[in-house]
Amino acid sequence: MKICALLPISMPKTVFGGYYELLMQSYELAKDENTEIEIRDVPKGLKDPALMSFEGFRGPNEVEIVKAMLKAEKDGFDGISGACYFDCGVRMGNNLLSIPVMGAAEATMHMAALIGRKFAVVTTEPVWVSFMTEHLINLGFAPFAVSHKPVRAMTLPLESMIGDLMGGNYDQIIDHFMETCRECLADGAEVIIAGCGLISPIFPVKGIFELEGAPILDPMAMTLKMTETLTNLKMRGMQIKSAKGMSLKAPPELMTKGLQELELA
């Protein structure tokens, strides 16, 4: 099968090559033998990761994400694995595409709920905490998360973190992450989710899979595995998406009309 790992913004490989290499290393550790993966960005999306902190920018950027999803399906990919913990564009993409479109946060929280009774999410930016907490609640995972601060942020500034990431200097990132993880464990977490796709591949690549017995989950790898599973089921003829209720799918003639009127295709 051929899976598109879709980044959430404009991150050309010529600039972010170090991150592409790190992410692919994580995928290689997790993927099935016959799975082909191509990492793509959103060419006309936001360029500065800091802009993802603001809902007013994330909303319009989702349109560009959906365009990239539609192009991936047209280009012959069997599934799309979202490479961002915000799950931007995933709901719309799932409704418009016939192939699986999996969001990193949703897939990983499902996995965390299977592995332990209570999980916590450690992200990189304090301003992301409120949105990620709301997303957790809206998806119905509150009973599976620690009650006190289920999402919390590291203390390392984003600019410093990105600088270390691009330079391949991971020690400071790991130290700050582990410090926050220990706070989560003290509050009852049994599973830790690395809630930022920029840093989460560091941990499996560096062989860090747990802390004091609590699994540390890389959403990039977890989402890939869920995408592979749904794609396999679809290839075997199983209906993997509901077309009822909130998932109501437009009939072919309206689908074509809607995509054309919104200039999505």
mmCIF file with all atom_site columns, N, CA, C and O in Angstrom, residues 2-40:
data_model
loop_
_atom_site.group_PDB
_atom_site.id
_atom_site.type_symbol
_atom_site.label_atom_id
_atom_site.label_alt_id
_atom_site.label_comp_id
_atom_site.label_asym_id
_atom_site.label_entity_id
_atom_site.label_seq_id
_atom_site.pdbx_PDB_ins_code
_atom_site.Cartn_x
_atom_site.Cartn_y
_atom_site.Cartn_z
_atom_site.occupancy
_atom_site.B_iso_or_equiv
_atom_site.pdbx_formal_charge
_atom_site.auth_seq_id
_atom_site.auth_comp_id
_atom_site.auth_asym_id
_atom_site.auth_atom_id
_atom_site.pdbx_PDB_model_num
ATOM 1   N N  . LYS A 1 2  ? 0.311  2.336  -0.454 1.00 0.00 ? 2  LYS A N  1
ATOM 2   C CA . LYS A 1 2  ? 1.043  3.595  -0.542 1.00 0.00 ? 2  LYS A CA 1
ATOM 3   C C  . LYS A 1 2  ? 0.339  4.635  0.327  1.00 0.00 ? 2  LYS A C  1
ATOM 4   O O  . LYS A 1 2  ? -0.819 4.965  0.109  1.00 0.00 ? 2  LYS A O  1
ATOM 5   N N  . ILE A 1 3  ? 1.063  5.140  1.332  1.00 0.00 ? 3  ILE A N  1
ATOM 6   C CA . ILE A 1 3  ? 0.491  6.069  2.307  1.00 0.00 ? 3  ILE A CA 1
ATOM 7   C C  . ILE A 1 3  ? 1.129  7.438  2.160  1.00 0.00 ? 3  ILE A C  1
ATOM 8   O O  . ILE A 1 3  ? 2.361  7.562  2.062  1.00 0.00 ? 3  ILE A O  1
ATOM 9   N N  . CYS A 1 4  ? 0.298  8.470  2.163  1.00 0.00 ? 4  CYS A N  1
ATOM 10  C CA . CYS A 1 4  ? 0.780  9.850  2.167  1.00 0.00 ? 4  CYS A CA 1
ATOM 11  C C  . CYS A 1 4  ? 0.807  10.346 3.607  1.00 0.00 ? 4  CYS A C  1
ATOM 12  O O  . CYS A 1 4  ? -0.231 10.393 4.278  1.00 0.00 ? 4  CYS A O  1
ATOM 13  N N  . ALA A 1 5  ? 1.990  10.698 4.097  1.00 0.00 ? 5  ALA A N  1
ATOM 14  C CA . ALA A 1 5  ? 2.131  11.327 5.410  1.00 0.00 ? 5  ALA A CA 1
ATOM 15  C C  . ALA A 1 5  ? 2.083  12.832 5.186  1.00 0.00 ? 5  ALA A C  1
ATOM 16  O O  . ALA A 1 5  ? 3.005  13.408 4.609  1.00 0.00 ? 5  ALA A O  1
ATOM 17  N N  . LEU A 1 6  ? 0.988  13.458 5.623  1.00 0.00 ? 6  LEU A N  1
ATOM 18  C CA . LEU A 1 6  ? 0.737  14.850 5.245  1.00 0.00 ? 6  LEU A CA 1
ATOM 19  C C  . LEU A 1 6  ? 1.049  15.809 6.391  1.00 0.00 ? 6  LEU A C  1
ATOM 20  O O  . LEU A 1 6  ? 0.407  15.789 7.437  1.00 0.00 ? 6  LEU A O  1
ATOM 21  N N  . LEU A 1 7  ? 2.045  16.652 6.162  1.00 0.00 ? 7  LEU A N  1
ATOM 22  C CA . LEU A 1 7  ? 2.388  17.716 7.104  1.00 0.00 ? 7  LEU A CA 1
ATOM 23  C C  . LEU A 1 7  ? 1.306  18.796 7.047  1.00 0.00 ? 7  LEU A C  1
ATOM 24  O O  . LEU A 1 7  ? 0.597  18.917 6.054  1.00 0.00 ? 7  LEU A O  1
ATOM 25  N N  . PRO A 1 8  ? 1.174  19.647 8.103  1.00 0.00 ? 8  PRO A N  1
ATOM 26  C CA . PRO A 1 8  ? 0.039  20.577 8.152  1.00 0.00 ? 8  PRO A CA 1
ATOM 27  C C  . PRO A 1 8  ? 0.280  21.931 7.504  1.00 0.00 ? 8  PRO A C  1
ATOM 28  O O  . PRO A 1 8  ? -0.660 22.706 7.328  1.00 0.00 ? 8  PRO A O  1
ATOM 29  N N  . ILE A 1 9  ? 1.538  22.253 7.165  1.00 0.00 ? 9  ILE A N  1
ATOM 30  C CA . ILE A 1 9  ? 1.854  23.566 6.625  1.00 0.00 ? 9  ILE A CA 1
ATOM 31  C C  . ILE A 1 9  ? 2.863  23.420 5.482  1.00 0.00 ? 9  ILE A C  1
ATOM 32  O O  . ILE A 1 9  ? 3.253  22.310 5.133  1.00 0.00 ? 9  ILE A O  1
ATOM 33  N N  . SER A 1 10 ? 3.284  24.547 4.948  1.00 0.00 ? 10 SER A N  1
ATOM 34  C CA . SER A 1 10 ? 4.305  24.540 3.902  1.00 0.00 ? 10 SER A CA 1
ATOM 35  C C  . SER A 1 10 ? 5.665  24.309 4.554  1.00 0.00 ? 10 SER A C  1
ATOM 36  O O  . SER A 1 10 ? 6.213  25.193 5.208  1.00 0.00 ? 10 SER A O  1
ATOM 37  N N  . MET A 1 11 ? 6.205  23.104 4.385  1.00 0.00 ? 11 MET A N  1
ATOM 38  C CA . MET A 1 11 ? 7.497  22.728 4.964  1.00 0.00 ? 11 MET A CA 1
ATOM 39  C C  . MET A 1 11 ? 8.317  22.019 3.892  1.00 0.00 ? 11 MET A C  1
ATOM 40  O O  . MET A 1 11 ? 8.473  20.803 3.918  1.00 0.00 ? 11 MET A O  1
ATOM 41  N N  . PRO A 1 12 ? 8.821  22.755 2.906  1.00 0.00 ? 12 PRO A N  1
ATOM 42  C CA . PRO A 1 12 ? 9.560  22.106 1.809  1.00 0.00 ? 12 PRO A CA 1
ATOM 43  C C  . PRO A 1 12 ? 10.778 21.342 2.319  1.00 0.00 ? 12 PRO A C  1
ATOM 44  O O  . PRO A 1 12 ? 11.462 21.775 3.250  1.00 0.00 ? 12 PRO A O  1
ATOM 45  N N  . LYS A 1 13 ? 11.022 20.212 1.694  1.00 0.00 ? 13 LYS A N  1
ATOM 46  C CA . LYS A 1 13 ? 12.126 19.358 2.113  1.00 0.00 ? 13 LYS A CA 1
ATOM 47  C C  . LYS A 1 13 ? 13.470 20.062 1.986  1.00 0.00 ? 13 LYS A C  1
ATOM 48  O O  . LYS A 1 13 ? 14.414 19.777 2.737  1.00 0.00 ? 13 LYS A O  1
ATOM 49  N N  . THR A 1 14 ? 13.568 20.999 1.052  1.00 0.00 ? 14 THR A N  1
ATOM 50  C CA . THR A 1 14 ? 14.826 21.730 0.866  1.00 0.00 ? 14 THR A CA 1
ATOM 51  C C  . THR A 1 14 ? 15.189 22.549 2.102  1.00 0.00 ? 14 THR A C  1
ATOM 52  O O  . THR A 1 14 ? 16.362 22.850 2.337  1.00 0.00 ? 14 THR A O  1
ATOM 53  N N  . VAL A 1 15 ? 14.184 22.911 2.893  1.00 0.00 ? 15 VAL A N  1
ATOM 54  C CA . VAL A 1 15 ? 14.406 23.709 4.103  1.00 0.00 ? 15 VAL A CA 1
ATOM 55  C C  . VAL A 1 15 ? 14.375 22.835 5.348  1.00 0.00 ? 15 VAL A C  1
ATOM 56  O O  . VAL A 1 15 ? 15.182 22.997 6.263  1.00 0.00 ? 15 VAL A O  1
ATOM 57  N N  . PHE A 1 16 ? 13.425 21.890 5.399  1.00 0.00 ? 16 PHE A N  1
ATOM 58  C CA . PHE A 1 16 ? 13.198 21.071 6.594  1.00 0.00 ? 16 PHE A CA 1
ATOM 59  C C  . PHE A 1 16 ? 13.694 19.642 6.409  1.00 0.00 ? 16 PHE A C  1
ATOM 60  O O  . PHE A 1 16 ? 13.113 18.705 6.952  1.00 0.00 ? 16 PHE A O  1
ATOM 61  N N  . GLY A 1 17 ? 14.751 19.481 5.626  1.00 0.00 ? 17 GLY A N  1
ATOM 62  C CA . GLY A 1 17 ? 15.249 18.144 5.326  1.00 0.00 ? 17 GLY A CA 1
ATOM 63  C C  . GLY A 1 17 ? 15.579 17.316 6.548  1.00 0.00 ? 17 GLY A C  1
ATOM 64  O O  . GLY A 1 17 ? 15.327 16.103 6.578  1.00 0.00 ? 17 GLY A O  1
ATOM 65  N N  . GLY A 1 18 ? 16.128 17.947 7.582  1.00 0.00 ? 18 GLY A N  1
ATOM 66  C CA . GLY A 1 18 ? 16.462 17.221 8.806  1.00 0.00 ? 18 GLY A CA 1
ATOM 67  C C  . GLY A 1 18 ? 15.247 16.627 9.469  1.00 0.00 ? 18 GLY A C  1
ATOM 68  O O  . GLY A 1 18 ? 15.290 15.495 9.987  1.00 0.00 ? 18 GLY A O  1
ATOM 69  N N  . TYR A 1 19 ? 14.138 17.370 9.452  1.00 0.00 ? 19 TYR A N  1
ATOM 70  C CA . TYR A 1 19 ? 12.903 16.854 10.050 1.00 0.00 ? 19 TYR A CA 1
ATOM 71  C C  . TYR A 1 19 ? 12.321 15.722 9.208  1.00 0.00 ? 19 TYR A C  1
ATOM 72  O O  . TYR A 1 19 ? 11.842 14.721 9.750  1.00 0.00 ? 19 TYR A O  1
ATOM 73  N N  . TYR A 1 20 ? 12.347 15.859 7.891  1.00 0.00 ? 20 TYR A N  1
ATOM 74  C CA . TYR A 1 20 ? 11.862 14.784 7.019  1.00 0.00 ? 20 TYR A CA 1
ATOM 75  C C  . TYR A 1 20 ? 12.609 13.484 7.324  1.00 0.00 ? 20 TYR A C  1
ATOM 76  O O  . TYR A 1 20 ? 12.010 12.409 7.399  1.00 0.00 ? 20 TYR A O  1
ATOM 77  N N  . GLU A 1 21 ? 13.918 13.595 7.496  1.00 0.00 ? 21 GLU A N  1
ATOM 78  C CA . GLU A 1 21 ? 14.733 12.410 7.777  1.00 0.00 ? 21 GLU A CA 1
ATOM 79  C C  . GLU A 1 21 ? 14.351 11.792 9.115  1.00 0.00 ? 21 GLU A C  1
ATOM 80  O O  . GLU A 1 21 ? 14.212 10.568 9.232  1.00 0.00 ? 21 GLU A O  1
ATOM 81  N N  . LEU A 1 22 ? 14.170 12.634 10.130 1.00 0.00 ? 22 LEU A N  1
ATOM 82  C CA . LEU A 1 22 ? 13.772 12.147 11.458 1.00 0.00 ? 22 LEU A CA 1
ATOM 83  C C  . LEU A 1 22 ? 12.417 11.461 11.399 1.00 0.00 ? 22 LEU A C  1
ATOM 84  O O  . LEU A 1 22 ? 12.236 10.350 11.934 1.00 0.00 ? 22 LEU A O  1
ATOM 85  N N  . LEU A 1 23 ? 11.449 12.098 10.749 1.00 0.00 ? 23 LEU A N  1
ATOM 86  C CA . LEU A 1 23 ? 10.103 11.541 10.653 1.00 0.00 ? 23 LEU A CA 1
ATOM 87  C C  . LEU A 1 23 ? 10.108 10.212 9.910  1.00 0.00 ? 23 LEU A C  1
ATOM 88  O O  . LEU A 1 23 ? 9.453  9.250  10.333 1.00 0.00 ? 23 LEU A O  1
ATOM 89  N N  . MET A 1 24 ? 10.858 10.132 8.828  1.00 0.00 ? 24 MET A N  1
ATOM 90  C CA . MET A 1 24 ? 10.901 8.894  8.065  1.00 0.00 ? 24 MET A CA 1
ATOM 91  C C  . MET A 1 24 ? 11.552 7.771  8.872  1.00 0.00 ? 24 MET A C  1
ATOM 92  O O  . MET A 1 24 ? 11.142 6.604  8.765  1.00 0.00 ? 24 MET A O  1
ATOM 93  N N  . GLN A 1 25 ? 12.532 8.097  9.691  1.00 0.00 ? 25 GLN A N  1
ATOM 94  C CA . GLN A 1 25 ? 13.141 7.081  10.545 1.00 0.00 ? 25 GLN A CA 1
ATOM 95  C C  . GLN A 1 25 ? 12.108 6.489  11.503 1.00 0.00 ? 25 GLN A C  1
ATOM 96  O O  . GLN A 1 25 ? 12.084 5.280  11.744 1.00 0.00 ? 25 GLN A O  1
ATOM 97  N N  . SER A 1 26 ? 11.254 7.341  12.059 1.00 0.00 ? 26 SER A N  1
ATOM 98  C CA . SER A 1 26 ? 10.189 6.857  12.944 1.00 0.00 ? 26 SER A CA 1
ATOM 99  C C  . SER A 1 26 ? 9.212  5.965  12.187 1.00 0.00 ? 26 SER A C  1
ATOM 100 O O  . SER A 1 26 ? 8.802  4.907  12.678 1.00 0.00 ? 26 SER A O  1
ATOM 101 N N  . TYR A 1 27 ? 8.846  6.392  10.974 1.00 0.00 ? 27 TYR A N  1
ATOM 102 C CA . TYR A 1 27 ? 7.938  5.577  10.163 1.00 0.00 ? 27 TYR A CA 1
ATOM 103 C C  . TYR A 1 27 ? 8.557  4.218  9.825  1.00 0.00 ? 27 TYR A C  1
ATOM 104 O O  . TYR A 1 27 ? 7.867  3.191  9.841  1.00 0.00 ? 27 TYR A O  1
ATOM 105 N N  . GLU A 1 28 ? 9.832  4.210  9.507  1.00 0.00 ? 28 GLU A N  1
ATOM 106 C CA . GLU A 1 28 ? 10.500 2.962  9.145  1.00 0.00 ? 28 GLU A CA 1
ATOM 107 C C  . GLU A 1 28 ? 10.483 1.965  10.301 1.00 0.00 ? 28 GLU A C  1
ATOM 108 O O  . GLU A 1 28 ? 10.411 0.748  10.078 1.00 0.00 ? 28 GLU A O  1
ATOM 109 N N  . LEU A 1 29 ? 10.549 2.460  11.514 1.00 0.00 ? 29 LEU A N  1
ATOM 110 C CA . LEU A 1 29 ? 10.500 1.580  12.686 1.00 0.00 ? 29 LEU A CA 1
ATOM 111 C C  . LEU A 1 29 ? 9.119  0.960  12.875 1.00 0.00 ? 29 LEU A C  1
ATOM 112 O O  . LEU A 1 29 ? 8.992  -0.129 13.437 1.00 0.00 ? 29 LEU A O  1
ATOM 113 N N  . ALA A 1 30 ? 8.080  1.661  12.405 1.00 0.00 ? 30 ALA A N  1
ATOM 114 C CA . ALA A 1 30 ? 6.708  1.240  12.695 1.00 0.00 ? 30 ALA A CA 1
ATOM 115 C C  . ALA A 1 30 ? 5.977  0.580  11.535 1.00 0.00 ? 30 ALA A C  1
ATOM 116 O O  . ALA A 1 30 ? 5.090  -0.250 11.739 1.00 0.00 ? 30 ALA A O  1
ATOM 117 N N  . LYS A 1 31 ? 6.340  0.898  10.312 1.00 0.00 ? 31 LYS A N  1
ATOM 118 C CA . LYS A 1 31 ? 5.518  0.508  9.162  1.00 0.00 ? 31 LYS A CA 1
ATOM 119 C C  . LYS A 1 31 ? 5.610  -0.977 8.846  1.00 0.00 ? 31 LYS A C  1
ATOM 120 O O  . LYS A 1 31 ? 6.575  -1.659 9.204  1.00 0.00 ? 31 LYS A O  1
ATOM 121 N N  . ASP A 1 32 ? 4.576  -1.473 8.152  1.00 0.00 ? 32 ASP A N  1
ATOM 122 C CA . ASP A 1 32 ? 4.617  -2.823 7.617  1.00 0.00 ? 32 ASP A CA 1
ATOM 123 C C  . ASP A 1 32 ? 5.637  -2.892 6.479  1.00 0.00 ? 32 ASP A C  1
ATOM 124 O O  . ASP A 1 32 ? 5.938  -1.880 5.831  1.00 0.00 ? 32 ASP A O  1
ATOM 125 N N  . GLU A 1 33 ? 6.127  -4.083 6.216  1.00 0.00 ? 33 GLU A N  1
ATOM 126 C CA . GLU A 1 33 ? 7.199  -4.271 5.240  1.00 0.00 ? 33 GLU A CA 1
ATOM 127 C C  . GLU A 1 33 ? 6.828  -3.759 3.858  1.00 0.00 ? 33 GLU A C  1
ATOM 128 O O  . GLU A 1 33 ? 7.655  -3.183 3.141  1.00 0.00 ? 33 GLU A O  1
ATOM 129 N N  . ASN A 1 34 ? 5.579  -3.947 3.457  1.00 0.00 ? 34 ASN A N  1
ATOM 130 C CA . ASN A 1 34 ? 5.174  -3.591 2.095  1.00 0.00 ? 34 ASN A CA 1
ATOM 131 C C  . ASN A 1 34 ? 4.555  -2.203 1.979  1.00 0.00 ? 34 ASN A C  1
ATOM 132 O O  . ASN A 1 34 ? 4.026  -1.845 0.922  1.00 0.00 ? 34 ASN A O  1
ATOM 133 N N  . THR A 1 35 ? 4.608  -1.429 3.050  1.00 0.00 ? 35 THR A N  1
ATOM 134 C CA . THR A 1 35 ? 4.040  -0.075 3.018  1.00 0.00 ? 35 THR A CA 1
ATOM 135 C C  . THR A 1 35 ? 5.050  0.916  2.460  1.00 0.00 ? 35 THR A C  1
ATOM 136 O O  . THR A 1 35 ? 6.190  0.977  2.921  1.00 0.00 ? 35 THR A O  1
ATOM 137 N N  . GLU A 1 36 ? 4.609  1.678  1.459  1.00 0.00 ? 36 GLU A N  1
ATOM 138 C CA . GLU A 1 36 ? 5.423  2.777  0.928  1.00 0.00 ? 36 GLU A CA 1
ATOM 139 C C  . GLU A 1 36 ? 4.894  4.086  1.505  1.00 0.00 ? 36 GLU A C  1
ATOM 140 O O  . GLU A 1 36 ? 3.686  4.308  1.528  1.00 0.00 ? 36 GLU A O  1
ATOM 141 N N  . ILE A 1 37 ? 5.811  4.942  1.948  1.00 0.00 ? 37 ILE A N  1
ATOM 142 C CA . ILE A 1 37 ? 5.418  6.209  2.564  1.00 0.00 ? 37 ILE A CA 1
ATOM 143 C C  . ILE A 1 37 ? 6.073  7.363  1.825  1.00 0.00 ? 37 ILE A C  1
ATOM 144 O O  . ILE A 1 37 ? 7.267  7.337  1.534  1.00 0.00 ? 37 ILE A O  1
ATOM 145 N N  . GLU A 1 38 ? 5.272  8.367  1.535  1.00 0.00 ? 38 GLU A N  1
ATOM 146 C CA . GLU A 1 38 ? 5.805  9.616  0.994  1.00 0.00 ? 38 GLU A CA 1
ATOM 147 C C  . GLU A 1 38 ? 5.347  10.757 1.889  1.00 0.00 ? 38 GLU A C  1
ATOM 148 O O  . GLU A 1 38 ? 4.157  10.904 2.168  1.00 0.00 ? 38 GLU A O  1
ATOM 149 N N  . ILE A 1 39 ? 6.299  11.540 2.362  1.00 0.00 ? 39 ILE A N  1
ATOM 150 C CA . ILE A 1 39 ? 5.978  12.711 3.182  1.00 0.00 ? 39 ILE A CA 1
ATOM 151 C C  . ILE A 1 39 ? 5.729  13.894 2.259  1.00 0.00 ? 39 ILE A C  1
ATOM 152 O O  . ILE A 1 39 ? 6.562  14.230 1.414  1.00 0.00 ? 39 ILE A O  1
ATOM 153 N N  . ARG A 1 40 ? 4.577  14.523 2.429  1.00 0.00 ? 40 ARG A N  1
ATOM 154 C CA . ARG A 1 40 ? 4.243  15.710 1.642  1.00 0.00 ? 40 ARG A CA 1
ATOM 155 C C  . ARG A 1 40 ? 3.883  16.860 2.582  1.00 0.00 ? 40 ARG A C  1
ATOM 156 O O  . ARG A 1 40 ? 3.373  16.642 3.683  1.00 0.00 ? 40 ARG A O  1
#
